[in-house]
PDB file of C-alpha atoms in Angstrom:
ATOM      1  CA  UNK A   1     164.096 163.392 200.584  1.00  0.00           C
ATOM      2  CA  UNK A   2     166.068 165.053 197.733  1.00  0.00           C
ATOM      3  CA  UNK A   3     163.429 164.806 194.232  1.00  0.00           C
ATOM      4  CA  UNK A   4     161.796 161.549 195.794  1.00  0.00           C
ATOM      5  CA  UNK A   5     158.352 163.212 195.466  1.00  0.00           C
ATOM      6  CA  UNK A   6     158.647 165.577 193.380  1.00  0.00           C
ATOM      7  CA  UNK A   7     156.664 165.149 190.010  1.00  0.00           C
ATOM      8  CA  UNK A   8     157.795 165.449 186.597  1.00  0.00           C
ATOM      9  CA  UNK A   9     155.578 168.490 185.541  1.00  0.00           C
ATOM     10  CA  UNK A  10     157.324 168.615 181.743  1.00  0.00           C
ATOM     11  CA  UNK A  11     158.631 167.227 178.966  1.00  0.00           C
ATOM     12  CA  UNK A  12     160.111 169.541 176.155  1.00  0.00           C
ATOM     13  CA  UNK A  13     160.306 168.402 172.827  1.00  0.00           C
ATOM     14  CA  UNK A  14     162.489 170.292 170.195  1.00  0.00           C
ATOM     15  CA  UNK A  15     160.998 171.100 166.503  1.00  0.00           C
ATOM     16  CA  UNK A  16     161.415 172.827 163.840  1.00  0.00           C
ATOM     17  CA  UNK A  17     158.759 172.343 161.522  1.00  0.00           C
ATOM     18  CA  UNK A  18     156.227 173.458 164.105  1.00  0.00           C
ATOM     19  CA  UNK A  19     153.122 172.758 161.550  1.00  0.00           C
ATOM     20  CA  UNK A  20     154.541 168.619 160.795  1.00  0.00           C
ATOM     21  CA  UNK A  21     154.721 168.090 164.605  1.00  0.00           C
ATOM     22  CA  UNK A  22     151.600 169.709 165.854  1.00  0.00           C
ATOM     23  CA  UNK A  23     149.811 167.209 163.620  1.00  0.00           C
ATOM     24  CA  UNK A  24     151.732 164.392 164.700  1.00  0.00           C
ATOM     25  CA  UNK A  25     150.427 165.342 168.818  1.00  0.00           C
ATOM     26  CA  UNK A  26     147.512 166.644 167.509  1.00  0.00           C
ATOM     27  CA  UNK A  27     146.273 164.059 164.612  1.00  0.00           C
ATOM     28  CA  UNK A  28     148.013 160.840 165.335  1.00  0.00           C
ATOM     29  CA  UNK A  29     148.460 160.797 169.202  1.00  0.00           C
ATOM     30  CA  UNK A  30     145.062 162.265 170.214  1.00  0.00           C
ATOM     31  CA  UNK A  31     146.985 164.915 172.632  1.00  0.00           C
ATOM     32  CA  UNK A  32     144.582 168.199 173.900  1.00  0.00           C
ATOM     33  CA  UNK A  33     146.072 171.461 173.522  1.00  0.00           C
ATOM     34  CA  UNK A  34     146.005 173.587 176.721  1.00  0.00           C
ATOM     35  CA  UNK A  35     148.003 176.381 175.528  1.00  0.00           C
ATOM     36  CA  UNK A  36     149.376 178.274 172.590  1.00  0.00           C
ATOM     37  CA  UNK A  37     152.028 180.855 172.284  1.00  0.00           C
ATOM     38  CA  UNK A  38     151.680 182.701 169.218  1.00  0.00           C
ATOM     39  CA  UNK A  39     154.116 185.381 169.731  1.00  0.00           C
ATOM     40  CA  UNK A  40     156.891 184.670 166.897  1.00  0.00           C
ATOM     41  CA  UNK A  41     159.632 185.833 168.901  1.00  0.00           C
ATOM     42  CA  UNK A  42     159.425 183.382 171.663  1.00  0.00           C
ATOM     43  CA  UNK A  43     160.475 179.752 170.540  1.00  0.00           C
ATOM     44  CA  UNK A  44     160.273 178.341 174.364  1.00  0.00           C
ATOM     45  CA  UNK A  45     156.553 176.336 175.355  1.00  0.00           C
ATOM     46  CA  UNK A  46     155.152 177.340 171.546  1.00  0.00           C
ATOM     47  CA  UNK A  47     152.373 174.520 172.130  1.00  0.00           C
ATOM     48  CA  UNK A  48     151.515 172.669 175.867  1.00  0.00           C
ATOM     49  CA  UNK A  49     149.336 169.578 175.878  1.00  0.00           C
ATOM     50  CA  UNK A  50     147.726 167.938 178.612  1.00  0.00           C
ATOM     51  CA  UNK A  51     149.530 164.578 178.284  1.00  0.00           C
ATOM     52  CA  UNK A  52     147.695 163.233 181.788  1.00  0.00           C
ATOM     53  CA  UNK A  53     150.400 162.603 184.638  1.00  0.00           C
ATOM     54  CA  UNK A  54     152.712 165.528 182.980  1.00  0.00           C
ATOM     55  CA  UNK A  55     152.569 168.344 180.586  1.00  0.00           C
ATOM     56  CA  UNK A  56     154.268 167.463 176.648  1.00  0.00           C
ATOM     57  CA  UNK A  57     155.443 171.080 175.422  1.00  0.00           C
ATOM     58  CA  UNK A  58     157.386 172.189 172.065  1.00  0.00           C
ATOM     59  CA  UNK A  59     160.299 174.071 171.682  1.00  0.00           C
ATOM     60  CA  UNK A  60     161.290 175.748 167.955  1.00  0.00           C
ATOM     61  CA  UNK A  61     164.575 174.720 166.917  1.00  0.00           C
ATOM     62  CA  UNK A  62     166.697 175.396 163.723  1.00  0.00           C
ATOM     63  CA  UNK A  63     166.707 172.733 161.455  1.00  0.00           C
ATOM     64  CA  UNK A  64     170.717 172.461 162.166  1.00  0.00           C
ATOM     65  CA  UNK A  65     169.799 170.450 165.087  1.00  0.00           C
ATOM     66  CA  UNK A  66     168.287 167.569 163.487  1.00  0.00           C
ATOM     67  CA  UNK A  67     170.692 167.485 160.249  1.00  0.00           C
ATOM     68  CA  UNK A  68     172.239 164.361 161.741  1.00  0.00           C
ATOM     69  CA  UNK A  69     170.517 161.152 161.802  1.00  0.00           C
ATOM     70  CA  UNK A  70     169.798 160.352 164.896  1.00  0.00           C
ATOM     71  CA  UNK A  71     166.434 159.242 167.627  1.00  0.00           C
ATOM     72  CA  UNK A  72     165.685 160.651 171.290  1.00  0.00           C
ATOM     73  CA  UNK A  73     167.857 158.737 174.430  1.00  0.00           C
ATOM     74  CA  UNK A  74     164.024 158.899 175.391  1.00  0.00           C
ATOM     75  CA  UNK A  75     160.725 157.181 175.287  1.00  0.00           C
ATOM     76  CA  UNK A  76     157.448 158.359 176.124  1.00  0.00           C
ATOM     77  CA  UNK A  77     155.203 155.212 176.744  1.00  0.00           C
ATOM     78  CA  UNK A  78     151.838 155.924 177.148  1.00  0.00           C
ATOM     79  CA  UNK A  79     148.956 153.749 178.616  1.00  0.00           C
ATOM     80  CA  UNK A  80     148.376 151.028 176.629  1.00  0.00           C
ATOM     81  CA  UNK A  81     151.232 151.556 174.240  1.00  0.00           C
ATOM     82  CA  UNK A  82     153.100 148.846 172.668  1.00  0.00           C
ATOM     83  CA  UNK A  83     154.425 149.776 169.345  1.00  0.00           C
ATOM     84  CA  UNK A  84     156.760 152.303 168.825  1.00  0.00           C
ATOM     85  CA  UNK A  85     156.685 155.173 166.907  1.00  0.00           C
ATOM     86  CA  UNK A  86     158.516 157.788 165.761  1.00  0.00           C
ATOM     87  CA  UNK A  87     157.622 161.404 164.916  1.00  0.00           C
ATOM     88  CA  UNK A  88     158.509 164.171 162.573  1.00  0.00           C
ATOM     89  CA  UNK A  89     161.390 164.895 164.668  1.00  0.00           C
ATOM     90  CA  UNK A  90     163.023 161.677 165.626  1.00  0.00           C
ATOM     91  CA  UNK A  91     160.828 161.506 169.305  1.00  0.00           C
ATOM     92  CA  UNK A  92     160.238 158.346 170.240  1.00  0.00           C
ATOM     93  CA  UNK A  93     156.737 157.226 171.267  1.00  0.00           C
ATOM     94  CA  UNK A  94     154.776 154.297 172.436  1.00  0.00           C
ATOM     95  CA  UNK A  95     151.181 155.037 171.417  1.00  0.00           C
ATOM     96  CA  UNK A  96     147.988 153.859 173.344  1.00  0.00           C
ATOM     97  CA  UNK A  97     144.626 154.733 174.351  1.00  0.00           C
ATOM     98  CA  UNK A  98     143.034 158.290 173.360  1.00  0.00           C
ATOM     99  CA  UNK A  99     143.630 160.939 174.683  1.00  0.00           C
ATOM    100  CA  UNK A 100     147.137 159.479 175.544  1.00  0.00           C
ATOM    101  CA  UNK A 101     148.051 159.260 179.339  1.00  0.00           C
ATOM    102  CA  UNK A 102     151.839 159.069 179.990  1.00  0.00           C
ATOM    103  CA  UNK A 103     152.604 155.767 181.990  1.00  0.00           C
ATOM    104  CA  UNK A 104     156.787 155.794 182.338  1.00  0.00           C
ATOM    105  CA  UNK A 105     159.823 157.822 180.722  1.00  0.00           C
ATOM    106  CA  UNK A 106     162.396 155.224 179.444  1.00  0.00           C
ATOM    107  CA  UNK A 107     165.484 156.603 179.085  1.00  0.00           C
ATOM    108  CA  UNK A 108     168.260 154.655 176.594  1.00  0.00           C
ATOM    109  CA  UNK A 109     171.711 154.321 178.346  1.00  0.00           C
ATOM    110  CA  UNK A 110     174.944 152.141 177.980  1.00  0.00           C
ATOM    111  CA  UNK A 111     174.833 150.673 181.285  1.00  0.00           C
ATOM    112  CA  UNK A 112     171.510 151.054 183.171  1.00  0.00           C
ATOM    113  CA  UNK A 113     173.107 149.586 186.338  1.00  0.00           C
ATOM    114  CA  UNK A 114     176.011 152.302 186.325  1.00  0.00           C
ATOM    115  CA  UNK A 115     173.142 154.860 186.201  1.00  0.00           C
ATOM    116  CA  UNK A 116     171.677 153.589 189.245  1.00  0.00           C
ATOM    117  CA  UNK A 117     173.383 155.075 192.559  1.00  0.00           C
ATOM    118  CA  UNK A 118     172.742 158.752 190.185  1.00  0.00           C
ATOM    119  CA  UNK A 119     168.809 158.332 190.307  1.00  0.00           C
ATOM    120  CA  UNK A 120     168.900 156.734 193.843  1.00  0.00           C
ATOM    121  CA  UNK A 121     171.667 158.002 196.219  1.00  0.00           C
ATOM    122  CA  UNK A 122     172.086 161.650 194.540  1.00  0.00           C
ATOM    123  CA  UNK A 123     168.761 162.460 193.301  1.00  0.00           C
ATOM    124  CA  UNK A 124     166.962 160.416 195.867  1.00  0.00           C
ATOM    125  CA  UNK A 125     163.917 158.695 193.875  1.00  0.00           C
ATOM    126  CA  UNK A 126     162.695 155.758 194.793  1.00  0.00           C
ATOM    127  CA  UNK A 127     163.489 152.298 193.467  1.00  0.00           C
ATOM    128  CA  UNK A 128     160.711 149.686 194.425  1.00  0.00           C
ATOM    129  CA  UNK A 129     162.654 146.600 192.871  1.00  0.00           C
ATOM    130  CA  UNK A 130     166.368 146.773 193.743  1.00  0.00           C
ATOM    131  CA  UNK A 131     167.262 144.572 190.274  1.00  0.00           C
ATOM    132  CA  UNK A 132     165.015 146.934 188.273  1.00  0.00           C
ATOM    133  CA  UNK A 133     166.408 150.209 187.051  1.00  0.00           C
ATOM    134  CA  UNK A 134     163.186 151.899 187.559  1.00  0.00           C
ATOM    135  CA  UNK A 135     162.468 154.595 190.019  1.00  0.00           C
ATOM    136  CA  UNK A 136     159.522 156.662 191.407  1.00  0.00           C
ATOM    137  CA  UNK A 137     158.602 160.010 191.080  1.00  0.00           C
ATOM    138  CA  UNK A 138     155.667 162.161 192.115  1.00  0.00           C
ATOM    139  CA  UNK A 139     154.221 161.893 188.878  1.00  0.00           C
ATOM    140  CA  UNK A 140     155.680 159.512 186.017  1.00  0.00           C
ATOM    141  CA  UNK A 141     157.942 156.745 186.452  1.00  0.00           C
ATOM    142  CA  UNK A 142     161.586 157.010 184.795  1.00  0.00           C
ATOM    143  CA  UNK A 143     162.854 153.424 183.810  1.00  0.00           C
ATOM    144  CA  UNK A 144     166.736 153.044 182.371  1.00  0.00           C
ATOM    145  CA  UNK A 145     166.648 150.812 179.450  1.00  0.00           C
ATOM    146  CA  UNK A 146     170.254 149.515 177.744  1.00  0.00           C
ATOM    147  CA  UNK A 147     170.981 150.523 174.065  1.00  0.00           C
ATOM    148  CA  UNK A 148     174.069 151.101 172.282  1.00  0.00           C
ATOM    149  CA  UNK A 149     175.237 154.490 171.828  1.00  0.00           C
ATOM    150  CA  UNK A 150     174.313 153.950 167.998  1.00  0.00           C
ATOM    151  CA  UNK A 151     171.260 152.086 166.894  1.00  0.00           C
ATOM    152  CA  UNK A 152     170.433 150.979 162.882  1.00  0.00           C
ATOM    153  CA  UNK A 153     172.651 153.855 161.909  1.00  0.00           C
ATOM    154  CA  UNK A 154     171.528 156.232 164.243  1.00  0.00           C
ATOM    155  CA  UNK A 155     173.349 157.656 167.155  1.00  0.00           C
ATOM    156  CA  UNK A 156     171.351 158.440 170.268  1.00  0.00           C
ATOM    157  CA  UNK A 157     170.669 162.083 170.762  1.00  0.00           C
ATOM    158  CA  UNK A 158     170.053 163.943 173.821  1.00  0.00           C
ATOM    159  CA  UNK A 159     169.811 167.360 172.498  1.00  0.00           C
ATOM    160  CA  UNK A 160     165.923 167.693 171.550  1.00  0.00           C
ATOM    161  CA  UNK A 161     164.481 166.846 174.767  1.00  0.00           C
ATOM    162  CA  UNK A 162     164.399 168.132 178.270  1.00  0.00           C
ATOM    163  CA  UNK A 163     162.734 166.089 181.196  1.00  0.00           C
ATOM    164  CA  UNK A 164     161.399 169.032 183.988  1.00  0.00           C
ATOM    165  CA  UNK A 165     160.946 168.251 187.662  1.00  0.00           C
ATOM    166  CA  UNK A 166     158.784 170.828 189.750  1.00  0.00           C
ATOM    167  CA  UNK A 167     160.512 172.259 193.187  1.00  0.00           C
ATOM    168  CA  UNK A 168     158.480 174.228 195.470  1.00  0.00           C
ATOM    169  CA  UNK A 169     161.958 175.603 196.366  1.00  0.00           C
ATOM    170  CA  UNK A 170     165.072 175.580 194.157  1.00  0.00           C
ATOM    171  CA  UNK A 171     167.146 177.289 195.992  1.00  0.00           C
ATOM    172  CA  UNK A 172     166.585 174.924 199.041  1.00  0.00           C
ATOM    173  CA  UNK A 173     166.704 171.297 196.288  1.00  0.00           C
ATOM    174  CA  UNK A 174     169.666 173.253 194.612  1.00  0.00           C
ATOM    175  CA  UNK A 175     171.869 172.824 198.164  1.00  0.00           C
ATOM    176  CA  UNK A 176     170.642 169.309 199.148  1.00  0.00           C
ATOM    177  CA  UNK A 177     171.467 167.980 196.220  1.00  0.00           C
ATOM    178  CA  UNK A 178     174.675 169.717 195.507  1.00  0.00           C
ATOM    179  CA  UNK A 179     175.420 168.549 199.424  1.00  0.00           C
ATOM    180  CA  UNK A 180     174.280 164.610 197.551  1.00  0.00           C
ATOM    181  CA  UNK A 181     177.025 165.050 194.945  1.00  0.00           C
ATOM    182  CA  UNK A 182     175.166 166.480 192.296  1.00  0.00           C
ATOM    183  CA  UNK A 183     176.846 168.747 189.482  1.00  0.00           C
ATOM    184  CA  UNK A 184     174.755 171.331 188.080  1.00  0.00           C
ATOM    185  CA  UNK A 185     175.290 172.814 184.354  1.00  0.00           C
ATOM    186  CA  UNK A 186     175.233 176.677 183.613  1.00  0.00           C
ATOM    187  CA  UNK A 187     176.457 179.686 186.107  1.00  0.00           C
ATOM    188  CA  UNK A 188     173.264 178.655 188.813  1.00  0.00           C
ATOM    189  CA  UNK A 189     169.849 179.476 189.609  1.00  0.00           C
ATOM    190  CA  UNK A 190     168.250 181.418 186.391  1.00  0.00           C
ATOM    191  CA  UNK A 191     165.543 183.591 186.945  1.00  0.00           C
ATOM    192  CA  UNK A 192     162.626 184.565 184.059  1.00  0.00           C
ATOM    193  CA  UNK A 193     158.793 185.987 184.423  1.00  0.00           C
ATOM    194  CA  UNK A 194     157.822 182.258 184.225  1.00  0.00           C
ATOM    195  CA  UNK A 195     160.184 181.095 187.232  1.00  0.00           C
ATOM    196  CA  UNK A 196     163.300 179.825 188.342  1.00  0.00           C
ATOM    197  CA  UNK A 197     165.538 177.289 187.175  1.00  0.00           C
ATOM    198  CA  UNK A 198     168.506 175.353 187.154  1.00  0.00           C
ATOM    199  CA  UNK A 199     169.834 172.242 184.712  1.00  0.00           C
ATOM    200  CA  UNK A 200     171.695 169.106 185.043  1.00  0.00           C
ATOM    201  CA  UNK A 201     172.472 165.779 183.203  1.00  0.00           C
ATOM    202  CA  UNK A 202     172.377 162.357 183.987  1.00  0.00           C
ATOM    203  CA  UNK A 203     175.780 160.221 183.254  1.00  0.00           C
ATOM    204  CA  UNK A 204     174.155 159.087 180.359  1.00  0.00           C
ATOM    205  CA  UNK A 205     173.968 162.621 178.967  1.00  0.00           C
ATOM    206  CA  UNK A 206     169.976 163.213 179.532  1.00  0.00           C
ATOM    207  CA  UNK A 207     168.993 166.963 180.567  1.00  0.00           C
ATOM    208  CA  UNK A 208     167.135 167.723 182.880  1.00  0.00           C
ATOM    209  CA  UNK A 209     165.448 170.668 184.964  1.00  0.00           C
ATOM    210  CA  UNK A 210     164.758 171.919 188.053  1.00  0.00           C
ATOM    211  CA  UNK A 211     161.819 174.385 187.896  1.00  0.00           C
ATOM    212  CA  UNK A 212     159.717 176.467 190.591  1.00  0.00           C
ATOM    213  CA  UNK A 213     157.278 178.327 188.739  1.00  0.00           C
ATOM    214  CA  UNK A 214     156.049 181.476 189.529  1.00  0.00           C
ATOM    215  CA  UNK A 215     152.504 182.270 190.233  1.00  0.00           C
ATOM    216  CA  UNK A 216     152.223 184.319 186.741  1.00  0.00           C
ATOM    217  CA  UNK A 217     153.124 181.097 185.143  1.00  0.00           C
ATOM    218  CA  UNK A 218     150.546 179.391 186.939  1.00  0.00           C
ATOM    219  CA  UNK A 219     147.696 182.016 186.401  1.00  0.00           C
ATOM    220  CA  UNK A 220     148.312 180.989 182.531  1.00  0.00           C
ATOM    221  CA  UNK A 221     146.039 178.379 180.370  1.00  0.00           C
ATOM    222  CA  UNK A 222     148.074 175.739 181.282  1.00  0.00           C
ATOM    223  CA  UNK A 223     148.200 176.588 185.227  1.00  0.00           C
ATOM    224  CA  UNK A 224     145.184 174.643 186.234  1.00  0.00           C
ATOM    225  CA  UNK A 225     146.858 171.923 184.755  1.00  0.00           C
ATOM    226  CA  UNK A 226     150.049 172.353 186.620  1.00  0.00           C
ATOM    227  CA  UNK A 227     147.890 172.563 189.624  1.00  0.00           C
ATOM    228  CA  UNK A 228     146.255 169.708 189.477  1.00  0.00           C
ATOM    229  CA  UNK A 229     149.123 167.784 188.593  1.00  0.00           C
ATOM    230  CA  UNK A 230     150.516 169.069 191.754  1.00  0.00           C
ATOM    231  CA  UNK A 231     147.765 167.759 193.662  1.00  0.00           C
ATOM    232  CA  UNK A 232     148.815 164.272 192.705  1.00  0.00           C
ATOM    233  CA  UNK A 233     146.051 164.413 190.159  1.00  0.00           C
TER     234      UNK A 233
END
């Protein structure tokens, strides 16, 4: 079954004016905080937000990272949403209801049907309409949407974002889908106090993670969340 239903649990977002994107989450989208991490040394999961079908989270990043102009390979469309917006950052949004409830992921690409056999034969998600490049995961749809690798100026980024699917497992999802062709990034299987994880990318250059938390991560504010979430919530 490879990641066919396995949910989504995060999405990271990158920032480095911390105070300019909290209000963006916070003010203009609607989005309830579940968790704060006010140590200054840690920069990873600063802010979590209940975001409905998946968990939005912020990262700190040096303001090197966003000195080019560029916009997210990714948009978060929420229920309802039809206009897009853009935050602080360069994160691409589609606005609804409030409190915002994440519908799909789209992800830009060059050629959405070259993308295809990736999310279907080696990751193993579902796709309901075979001339759609949309697939099915246990939480939020991912849809593949063509753009040009530079858009009004600005060249598609895939640096300030990281797209997180749970694994009850890794080590067991890390082998079937290394045995489905799949290339992972780094030196393997990290392990922290939070859990275990390991990256990849898409052919279009979009990151992603496999993560099997651990249960100290789950007894934290955000764990119910997670739970539920797991539930199929």
């Amino acid at each position: 079954m490879l990641l066919r239903d396995r949910p989504l649990l995060y999405v990271f977002l990158e920032a480095h004016n911390l105070a300019a994107q909290r209000a963006f989450m916070e003010d203009r989208l609607g989005l309830p905080v579940i968790e704060t991490d006010d140590d200054p040394s840690h920069r990873h999961g600063v802010v979590k937000y209940d975001a409905g079908s998946l968990l939005l989270s912020l990262n700190l990043s040096p303001a090197s990272r966003f000195r080019v102009s560029g916009s997210d390979g990714l948009t978060i469309v929420c229920a309802g949403g039809t206009a897009l917006v853009t935050d602080p950052h360069g994160h691409r949004f589609r606005p609804g209801g409030r409190p915002p409830v994440v519908t799909e992921l789209r992800l830009r690409v060059t050629d959405p049907a070259a993308c295809v056999p990736f999310y279907r034969d080696v990751l193993g998600l579902w796709q309901p309409e075979p001339a759609e490049p949309a697939f099915v995961t246990g939480s939020v749809p991912i849809v593949l949407e063509a753009a040009p690798p530079v858009t009004n100026g600005c060249r598609v980024r895939h640096d300030t974002y990281l797209l997180v699917f749970h694994t009850p497992d890794i080590d067991r999802s890390t082998a079937e889908l290394a045995d489905a062709g799949l290339t992972f990034s780094g030196r393997g299987v990290g392990s922290k106090e939070i859990g275990r994880t390991i990256h990849f990318t898409d052919p279009g250059g979009h990151r992603f993670c496999l993560y099997q938390p651990s249960e100290l991560a789950l007894g934290y504010d955000s764990g119910a969340t997670l739970r539920e979430i797991l539930a199929g919530r």
